[in-house]
Short mmCIF file of C-alpha atoms in Angstrom, two decimals:
data_model
loop_
_atom_site.label_atom_id
_atom_site.label_comp_id
_atom_site.label_asym_id
_atom_site.label_seq_id
_atom_site.Cartn_x
_atom_site.Cartn_y
_atom_site.Cartn_z
CA MET A 551 12.57 -13.97 -15.35
CA ASN A 552 9.58 -12.99 -17.49
CA LEU A 553 8.08 -9.99 -15.63
CA THR A 554 4.95 -8.15 -16.64
CA PHE A 555 3.02 -5.39 -14.88
CA ARG A 556 -0.64 -4.52 -15.29
CA ASN A 557 -3.57 -3.04 -13.41
CA LEU A 558 -5.11 -5.08 -10.61
CA SER A 559 -8.33 -6.85 -11.67
CA ARG A 560 -10.89 -8.92 -9.81
CA ASP A 561 -9.38 -12.02 -11.45
CA ASP A 562 -6.29 -11.40 -9.27
CA PHE A 563 -8.13 -11.40 -5.94
CA ASP A 564 -7.46 -15.02 -4.91
CA ALA A 565 -3.72 -14.71 -5.67
CA VAL A 566 -3.51 -11.33 -3.88
CA ILE A 567 -5.21 -12.75 -0.77
CA ALA A 568 -2.90 -15.78 -0.78
CA LEU A 569 0.23 -13.62 -1.08
CA ALA A 570 -1.04 -11.16 1.55
CA THR A 571 -1.67 -14.02 3.98
CA GLN A 572 1.80 -15.44 3.34
CA VAL A 573 3.61 -12.10 3.79
CA HIS A 574 1.46 -10.11 6.24
CA GLY A 575 -0.39 -12.82 8.16
CA GLU A 576 -3.77 -14.47 8.42
CA GLY A 577 -6.73 -12.11 8.19
CA TYR A 578 -4.80 -9.26 6.54
CA VAL A 579 -7.37 -9.05 3.74
CA ASP A 580 -10.38 -11.03 2.59
CA SER A 581 -12.38 -10.86 -0.64
CA GLN A 582 -14.89 -8.34 0.75
CA ALA A 583 -12.16 -5.94 1.91
CA LEU A 584 -10.20 -6.42 -1.31
CA GLU A 585 -13.29 -5.52 -3.34
CA GLN A 586 -13.55 -2.26 -1.37
CA TRP A 587 -9.83 -1.57 -1.80
CA PHE A 588 -10.13 -2.23 -5.53
CA LYS A 589 -12.98 0.29 -5.88
CA GLN A 590 -11.10 2.89 -3.80
CA GLY A 591 -8.26 2.82 -6.33
CA ILE A 592 -10.36 3.71 -9.36
CA GLN A 593 -11.21 7.30 -10.22
CA GLN A 594 -12.05 8.85 -13.60
CA GLN A 595 -11.86 5.29 -15.01
CA ILE A 596 -8.16 5.17 -14.05
CA ASN A 597 -7.00 2.28 -11.84
CA ALA A 598 -4.10 3.18 -9.52
CA SER A 599 -3.47 -0.39 -8.25
CA TYR A 600 -1.10 -2.78 -10.00
CA VAL A 601 0.16 -6.36 -9.97
CA ALA A 602 3.50 -7.87 -10.98
CA LEU A 603 3.56 -11.25 -12.67
CA ASN A 604 6.34 -13.68 -13.44
CA ASP A 605 5.37 -16.13 -16.20
CA ASN A 606 1.71 -15.20 -15.53
CA SER A 607 1.96 -16.02 -11.80
CA LEU A 608 1.25 -13.15 -9.39
CA ILE A 609 4.41 -12.32 -7.43
CA GLY A 610 3.53 -8.86 -6.16
CA TYR A 611 0.95 -6.12 -5.91
CA ARG A 612 0.56 -2.44 -5.03
CA ILE A 613 -2.83 -1.31 -3.70
CA THR A 614 -3.37 2.45 -3.97
CA PHE A 615 -6.47 4.40 -2.93
CA SER A 616 -7.32 7.42 -5.06
CA ALA A 617 -7.17 10.90 -3.52
CA GLY A 618 -10.50 11.72 -1.88
CA GLN A 619 -11.56 8.04 -1.80
CA TRP A 620 -10.11 6.97 1.53
CA GLN A 621 -10.75 7.89 5.17
CA ILE A 622 -8.20 10.06 6.94
CA ASP A 623 -8.18 8.55 10.43
CA ASP A 624 -6.40 8.92 13.76
CA TRP A 625 -3.31 7.23 12.28
CA CYS A 626 -2.83 10.12 9.84
CA SER A 627 -1.19 13.50 10.44
CA PRO A 628 -2.57 15.72 7.64
CA GLN A 629 -1.51 18.86 9.53
CA LEU A 630 2.09 17.80 8.84
CA TRP A 631 1.71 16.95 5.15
CA GLY A 632 1.84 20.47 3.72
CA ILE A 633 -0.60 19.43 0.99
CA GLU A 634 -4.39 19.63 0.87
CA PRO A 635 -5.57 16.21 2.16
CA GLN A 636 -8.09 15.80 -0.68
CA LYS A 637 -5.12 15.83 -3.11
CA VAL A 638 -3.29 12.97 -1.37
CA CYS A 639 -3.70 9.34 -2.41
CA TYR A 640 -3.06 6.48 0.01
CA PHE A 641 -0.54 3.75 -0.67
CA LYS A 642 -2.33 0.93 1.16
CA CYS A 643 0.23 -1.82 0.64
CA ASN A 644 3.05 -3.10 -1.53
CA THR A 645 3.69 -6.80 -1.24
CA LEU A 646 6.20 -9.05 -2.98
CA ALA A 647 6.85 -12.76 -2.75
CA GLU A 648 10.09 -13.41 -0.86
CA GLY A 649 12.17 -14.58 -3.82
CA PHE A 650 11.42 -11.42 -5.79
CA ARG A 651 12.40 -8.72 -3.29
CA GLY A 652 15.34 -6.40 -3.89
CA GLN A 653 15.06 -6.60 -7.68
CA GLY A 654 13.36 -3.25 -8.38
CA ILE A 655 9.84 -4.67 -8.63
CA GLY A 656 8.46 -2.70 -5.66
CA PRO A 657 9.71 0.65 -7.00
CA LYS A 658 8.28 -0.19 -10.45
CA LEU A 659 4.86 -0.93 -8.92
CA LEU A 660 5.07 2.33 -6.96
CA SER A 661 6.04 4.29 -10.07
CA LEU A 662 3.06 2.90 -11.99
CA SER A 663 0.71 3.79 -9.12
CA ILE A 664 2.14 7.30 -8.82
CA HIS A 665 1.66 7.90 -12.53
CA ALA A 666 -1.97 6.73 -12.36
CA ALA A 667 -2.65 8.77 -9.18
CA GLN A 668 -1.26 11.87 -10.89
CA LYS A 669 -3.64 11.31 -13.81
CA GLN A 670 -6.43 11.14 -11.23
CA GLY A 671 -5.34 14.54 -9.84
CA ALA A 672 -3.27 13.57 -6.79
CA LEU A 673 -0.30 15.74 -5.80
CA ALA A 674 1.19 13.34 -3.25
CA GLY A 675 0.76 9.96 -1.61
CA ILE A 676 0.87 8.89 2.02
CA ALA A 677 1.70 5.46 3.43
CA HIS A 678 2.13 3.70 6.75
CA LEU A 679 5.29 1.62 6.51
CA TRP A 680 5.85 -1.46 8.66
CA LYS A 681 8.84 -0.53 10.83
CA GLN A 682 9.35 -4.12 11.95
CA SER A 683 9.79 -5.41 8.40
CA PRO A 684 13.02 -7.43 8.08
CA GLY A 685 15.91 -4.95 8.25
CA ASN A 686 13.34 -2.13 8.23
CA SER A 687 13.22 -2.74 4.46
CA ALA A 688 9.78 -1.14 4.00
CA VAL A 689 10.89 2.22 5.39
CA ASN A 690 14.26 2.02 3.59
CA TYR A 691 12.58 1.25 0.26
CA PHE A 692 10.06 4.08 0.59
CA SER A 693 12.81 6.52 1.61
CA LYS A 694 14.82 5.59 -1.49
CA CYS A 695 11.71 6.33 -3.57
CA GLY A 696 11.70 9.93 -2.30
CA ALA A 697 9.39 9.75 0.70
CA ARG A 698 9.83 11.96 3.72
CA TYR A 699 9.12 11.03 7.32
CA ILE A 700 5.89 12.44 8.81
CA ASN A 701 5.18 10.59 12.08
CA THR A 702 5.47 7.28 13.92
CA HIS A 703 2.35 5.46 15.12
CA LEU A 704 2.89 2.86 17.84
CA SER A 705 1.03 -0.46 17.63
CA LYS A 706 -0.91 0.74 14.57
CA TRP A 707 -2.26 -2.67 13.57
CA ASN A 708 -3.26 -3.83 17.07
CA ALA A 709 -6.94 -2.95 16.56
CA ASP A 710 -6.99 -5.13 13.42
CA CYS A 711 -6.29 -8.13 15.67
CA GLN A 712 -9.80 -7.65 17.13
CA THR A 713 -11.23 -8.45 13.69
CA GLY A 714 -9.12 -11.51 12.94
CA TYR A 715 -5.70 -10.23 11.86
CA ILE A 716 -2.78 -12.39 13.01
CA CYS A 717 0.57 -10.62 12.60
CA THR A 718 3.43 -12.75 11.29
CA LEU A 719 5.63 -11.39 14.12
CA CYS A 720 3.29 -10.75 17.06
CA GLY A 721 0.43 -13.18 16.54
CA ASP A 722 -3.03 -11.97 17.58
CA ASP A 723 -1.70 -9.08 19.71
CA CYS A 724 0.23 -6.98 17.19
CA HIS A 725 2.47 -4.21 18.51
CA CYS A 726 4.23 -3.37 15.25
CA ASP A 727 4.74 0.32 14.57
CA ALA A 728 3.94 2.30 11.45
CA GLN A 729 6.07 5.07 10.05
CA GLU A 730 3.84 7.57 8.23
CA MET A 731 5.66 8.82 5.13
CA LEU A 732 4.72 11.13 2.25
CA ILE A 733 5.87 11.24 -1.35
CA GLU A 734 5.25 14.51 -3.20
CA PHE A 735 4.81 13.93 -6.91
CA ALA A 736 6.95 15.70 -9.47
CA ILE A 737 4.96 17.97 -11.74
CA ASP A 738 5.03 16.66 -15.31
#
């Protein structure tokens, strides 16, 4: 395996959309949304989103929104974070091709994003983990990376079905739950 990691660029968009569709389902992200996500991850000329490549083929990505550059919505519980919300980045998604899971690539992408978010001034990061992932692997992985449980949000992605999202498990009426989790960053 010839793995490399680098910041997400616009040249990666087609491969990211293809992998997202394969893993998360049709309509998870399109080029317009990905452009917005890309911009939300850059602050002070530091990009907090990364891709993993194997022999120059994209096999994974981590999208991270910079602190202060994402909308805290009804699916967030900032009163439970214990950290000023404007100092919290948002880990939008971490996605790996099936044959590359369980090999430490996800934690490496997360570590790179955390380091960049810290440089941007973030003190912590929040995520909504897919509880219905096979074997609850998303929550297990994030827990192993030091995250603590905040809250559970039932049927979090159901509203996305109204705009074209088709869940790989539920189809066009998603009832998958999200586990809100927070990672506090170590002070360098």
